[in-house]
Amino acid sequence: MKFRDWKYLPLWMQIPEVKEYYDILKYKKIQLRLKRLFDIILSAFAILLLIPVFFIISCAIVIDSRGGIFFRQERVTTYGRVFRIHKFRTMYKGAETEGSILAKDKDSRVTKVGAFLRAHRLDELPQLFDVLKGDMSFVGPRPQSVYFVKHFNREARAVFLMPAGITSETTLKYLHEGEMLKDEEDIDDAYIRKILPEKMKMQLEEMSRFSIINDIKAIKNTI
C-alpha cells in the first residue's frame, strides 16, 4: 500500500483528529508495504486453493434460488475511495431494495443456502479477489457502506488511512451483531447509535497498534 503524504489526503481527512493516527502510521511505511505484499501472495494462493469450494458454493446458490452468484455493493476503503465489494449472494434477488441495509438474525430475505454461508462466513470468500486487486486487505476495518460512513464522527475518518479488511480483532468481537440487533425495530438506526461508535473506537485503537505480527495474530484468531 502506498502511504500518501498528508497534503495529498482528501480535505475532509485533513483534520486534527485524523492527524494523530496519521503520525503513528507514517513511521510504519515499510510494514505497510510488506502488508500489501503479504496480501497479494496469500490471496493468490488462497484463491487457487479454494477453486473447488468456489465451484461447489456457486452451484448451490444457483440451485437454491434465482439470481446471480455474487452480491455487489458499494463500500468505502482507503482515503474514502468507493469500490464494489464481492460476496456470495445470500438473499433472494432484489432483496437489498427491500427493508434495512443490514440483515437481521433469521432475516426472511436470506435464502436457505445463504443462511448456511452466513453462519460459517463463507459468503465472505469472494473478498479474496478484492484483496488481490488492492481494494481490501486481509486485516483492517470492515468495509462500511456509503450510507453508514455518512454517520462517522470526525475521529472515525482516520480508519480510511488503512485499506478495508476481511477481518480484525474488532470484526471478531462483533461477529454476531445480527443477533445483537434482533430485537430492534429499525436495525440500521440501532446500528448507527449503539454499535458503530464503539466499533470505530475499537478499530482505531487496533489501527494505532498496527504491525505485521498483529495482522498475523488476527488472521490466526479468525481461523
Coordinates of C-alpha atoms in Angstrom, one line a residue:
M1 CA 0.0 0.0 0.0
K2 CA 1.3 3.5 -0.9
F3 CA 1.0 5.8 2.1
R4 CA 0.1 9.3 1.0
D5 CA 1.7 12.5 2.1
W6 CA -0.6 14.5 4.4
K7 CA -1.2 17.2 1.8
Y8 CA -2.5 14.6 -0.7
L9 CA -5.2 13.3 1.6
P10 CA -8.8 14.3 0.9
L11 CA -9.5 17.6 2.5
W12 CA -12.2 16.0 4.7
M13 CA -9.5 13.8 6.2
Q14 CA -7.0 16.7 6.8
I15 CA -8.3 17.4 10.4
P16 CA -6.5 17.2 13.8
E17 CA -8.5 14.0 14.8
V18 CA -7.0 12.1 11.8
K19 CA -3.5 13.6 12.1
E20 CA -3.0 11.8 15.4
Y21 CA -3.3 8.4 13.7
Y22 CA -1.5 9.6 10.6
D23 CA 1.6 10.4 12.7
I24 CA 1.6 6.9 14.1
L25 CA 1.3 5.2 10.7
K26 CA 3.8 7.3 8.8
Y27 CA 6.6 5.7 10.8
K28 CA 5.4 2.3 9.6
K29 CA 5.6 2.7 5.8
I30 CA 7.8 -0.3 5.4
Q31 CA 5.4 -2.5 7.3
L32 CA 2.5 -1.1 5.2
R33 CA 4.4 -2.1 2.0
L34 CA 5.0 -5.6 3.4
K35 CA 1.3 -5.8 4.3
R36 CA 0.4 -5.3 0.7
L37 CA 3.0 -7.9 -0.5
F38 CA 1.6 -10.3 2.1
D39 CA -2.0 -9.7 0.9
I40 CA -1.0 -10.4 -2.8
I41 CA 0.8 -13.6 -2.1
L42 CA -1.7 -15.0 0.4
S43 CA -4.8 -14.1 -1.5
A44 CA -3.5 -15.5 -4.8
F45 CA -2.6 -18.8 -3.0
A46 CA -6.0 -18.9 -1.2
I47 CA -7.9 -18.4 -4.4
L48 CA -6.1 -21.2 -6.2
L49 CA -6.6 -23.5 -3.2
L50 CA -10.3 -22.7 -2.9
I51 CA -11.3 -23.1 -6.5
P52 CA -13.3 -26.3 -5.8
V53 CA -15.0 -24.6 -2.9
F54 CA -16.0 -21.6 -5.1
F55 CA -17.4 -24.0 -7.6
I56 CA -19.5 -26.0 -5.1
I57 CA -20.9 -22.9 -3.4
S58 CA -21.7 -21.3 -6.8
C59 CA -23.7 -24.4 -7.9
A60 CA -25.5 -24.5 -4.5
I61 CA -26.6 -20.8 -4.9
V62 CA -27.8 -21.3 -8.4
I63 CA -29.8 -24.4 -7.5
D64 CA -31.3 -22.8 -4.3
S65 CA -32.7 -19.6 -5.8
R66 CA -32.9 -17.4 -8.9
G67 CA -30.4 -14.6 -9.4
G68 CA -26.7 -14.2 -9.8
I69 CA -23.9 -15.9 -7.8
F70 CA -22.3 -12.7 -6.5
F71 CA -23.7 -9.8 -4.5
R72 CA -22.0 -6.5 -5.3
Q73 CA -22.4 -3.3 -3.2
E74 CA -20.6 0.0 -2.9
R75 CA -18.3 0.1 0.1
V76 CA -15.6 2.6 1.2
T77 CA -11.9 1.8 1.5
T78 CA -8.5 3.7 1.8
Y79 CA -8.7 7.5 1.6
G80 CA -12.5 7.3 1.1
R81 CA -12.3 5.6 -2.3
V82 CA -15.6 3.8 -3.2
F83 CA -15.4 0.2 -4.6
R84 CA -17.8 -2.6 -5.3
I85 CA -17.3 -5.5 -2.8
H86 CA -17.6 -9.1 -3.8
K87 CA -19.7 -11.5 -1.7
F88 CA -21.6 -14.7 -2.5
R89 CA -25.3 -13.9 -2.8
T90 CA -27.2 -14.9 0.3
M91 CA -30.5 -13.2 -0.2
Y92 CA -33.3 -13.5 -2.8
K93 CA -32.8 -11.5 -5.9
G94 CA -33.7 -7.8 -5.3
A95 CA -33.9 -8.2 -1.5
E96 CA -31.4 -5.4 -1.0
T97 CA -34.1 -2.9 -2.2
E98 CA -36.5 -4.2 0.5
G99 CA -36.1 -3.4 4.2
S100 CA -33.0 -2.4 6.0
I101 CA -29.4 -2.3 4.7
L102 CA -28.3 -4.7 7.4
A103 CA -29.8 -8.2 7.7
K104 CA -31.4 -9.3 11.0
D105 CA -30.7 -12.6 12.6
K106 CA -33.0 -15.1 10.8
D107 CA -33.9 -12.4 8.2
S108 CA -36.7 -13.7 5.9
R109 CA -34.8 -12.3 2.9
V110 CA -32.0 -14.8 3.4
T111 CA -32.1 -18.0 1.3
K112 CA -31.5 -21.5 2.8
V113 CA -28.1 -21.7 1.2
G114 CA -27.4 -18.1 2.2
A115 CA -28.2 -18.8 5.9
F116 CA -25.6 -21.6 5.8
L117 CA -23.0 -19.4 4.1
R118 CA -23.6 -16.5 6.6
A119 CA -23.4 -18.8 9.6
H120 CA -19.9 -20.0 8.5
R121 CA -18.9 -16.7 7.0
L122 CA -18.4 -18.4 3.6
D123 CA -20.2 -15.6 1.8
E124 CA -17.1 -13.5 2.5
L125 CA -14.7 -15.8 0.5
P126 CA -15.0 -13.8 -2.8
Q127 CA -13.4 -10.8 -1.0
L128 CA -10.2 -12.6 -1.7
F129 CA -10.4 -11.1 -5.2
D130 CA -10.9 -7.6 -3.6
V131 CA -7.7 -8.2 -1.6
L132 CA -5.8 -9.3 -4.6
K133 CA -7.0 -6.3 -6.6
G134 CA -6.0 -3.9 -3.8
D135 CA -9.4 -2.7 -2.8
M136 CA -9.1 -4.6 0.5
S137 CA -6.6 -6.2 2.9
F138 CA -6.8 -9.4 4.9
V139 CA -6.8 -7.3 8.1
G140 CA -8.4 -3.9 8.6
P141 CA -11.6 -2.1 9.4
R142 CA -14.7 -3.7 7.9
P143 CA -15.7 -2.0 4.6
Q144 CA -18.7 0.1 5.5
S145 CA -21.4 1.1 3.1
V146 CA -21.6 4.7 1.9
Y147 CA -24.7 5.2 4.0
F148 CA -23.1 4.3 7.3
V149 CA -19.9 6.3 6.5
K150 CA -22.0 9.4 6.5
H151 CA -22.7 8.8 10.2
F152 CA -19.0 8.6 11.2
N153 CA -17.7 11.1 13.7
R154 CA -14.6 13.1 12.8
E155 CA -12.2 10.8 14.6
A156 CA -13.6 7.7 12.8
R157 CA -12.5 9.2 9.4
A158 CA -9.0 8.0 10.4
V159 CA -9.9 4.4 9.6
F160 CA -9.5 5.4 5.9
L161 CA -5.8 5.7 6.4
M162 CA -5.8 1.9 6.1
P163 CA -7.5 -0.4 3.5
A164 CA -10.8 -2.1 4.5
G165 CA -10.2 -5.6 5.7
I166 CA -11.8 -9.0 5.7
T167 CA -11.1 -9.5 9.4
S168 CA -9.7 -7.8 12.5
E169 CA -10.0 -8.2 16.3
T170 CA -12.9 -5.7 16.1
T171 CA -14.6 -7.8 13.5
L172 CA -14.3 -10.9 15.6
K173 CA -15.8 -9.1 18.6
Y174 CA -18.8 -8.0 16.6
L175 CA -19.1 -11.3 14.6
H176 CA -22.7 -11.7 15.8
E177 CA -24.0 -8.2 15.5
G178 CA -27.1 -9.5 13.8
E179 CA -28.0 -11.3 17.0
M180 CA -27.3 -8.1 19.0
L181 CA -29.8 -6.2 16.8
K182 CA -32.5 -8.9 16.5
D183 CA -35.0 -7.1 18.8
E184 CA -34.6 -3.7 17.2
E185 CA -37.4 -2.3 15.1
D186 CA -35.1 -0.2 13.0
I187 CA -31.8 -2.1 12.9
D188 CA -30.0 0.4 10.7
D189 CA -30.7 3.2 13.2
A190 CA -29.8 1.0 16.1
Y191 CA -26.5 0.0 14.5
I192 CA -25.6 3.7 14.0
R193 CA -26.5 4.6 17.6
K194 CA -25.3 1.6 19.6
I195 CA -22.7 -0.4 17.6
L196 CA -21.0 1.9 15.1
P197 CA -19.4 4.3 17.6
E198 CA -18.0 1.6 19.8
K199 CA -16.9 -0.4 16.8
M200 CA -15.0 2.5 15.3
K201 CA -13.4 3.4 18.6
M202 CA -12.1 -0.2 19.0
Q203 CA -11.0 -0.2 15.3
L204 CA -9.0 3.0 15.8
E205 CA -7.2 1.6 18.9
E206 CA -6.4 -1.5 16.9
M207 CA -5.1 0.5 14.0
S208 CA -2.8 2.6 16.3
R209 CA -1.1 -0.7 17.2
F210 CA -0.7 -1.9 13.6
S211 CA 2.1 -4.3 12.9
I212 CA 2.5 -7.3 10.6
I213 CA 2.8 -9.5 13.6
N214 CA -0.6 -8.2 14.9
D215 CA -2.1 -8.8 11.4
I216 CA -0.9 -12.4 11.5
K217 CA -2.4 -12.9 15.0
A218 CA -5.7 -11.5 13.8
I219 CA -5.8 -14.0 10.9
K220 CA -4.8 -16.8 13.2
N221 CA -7.6 -15.9 15.6
T222 CA -10.1 -15.7 12.7
I223 CA -9.2 -19.2 11.6

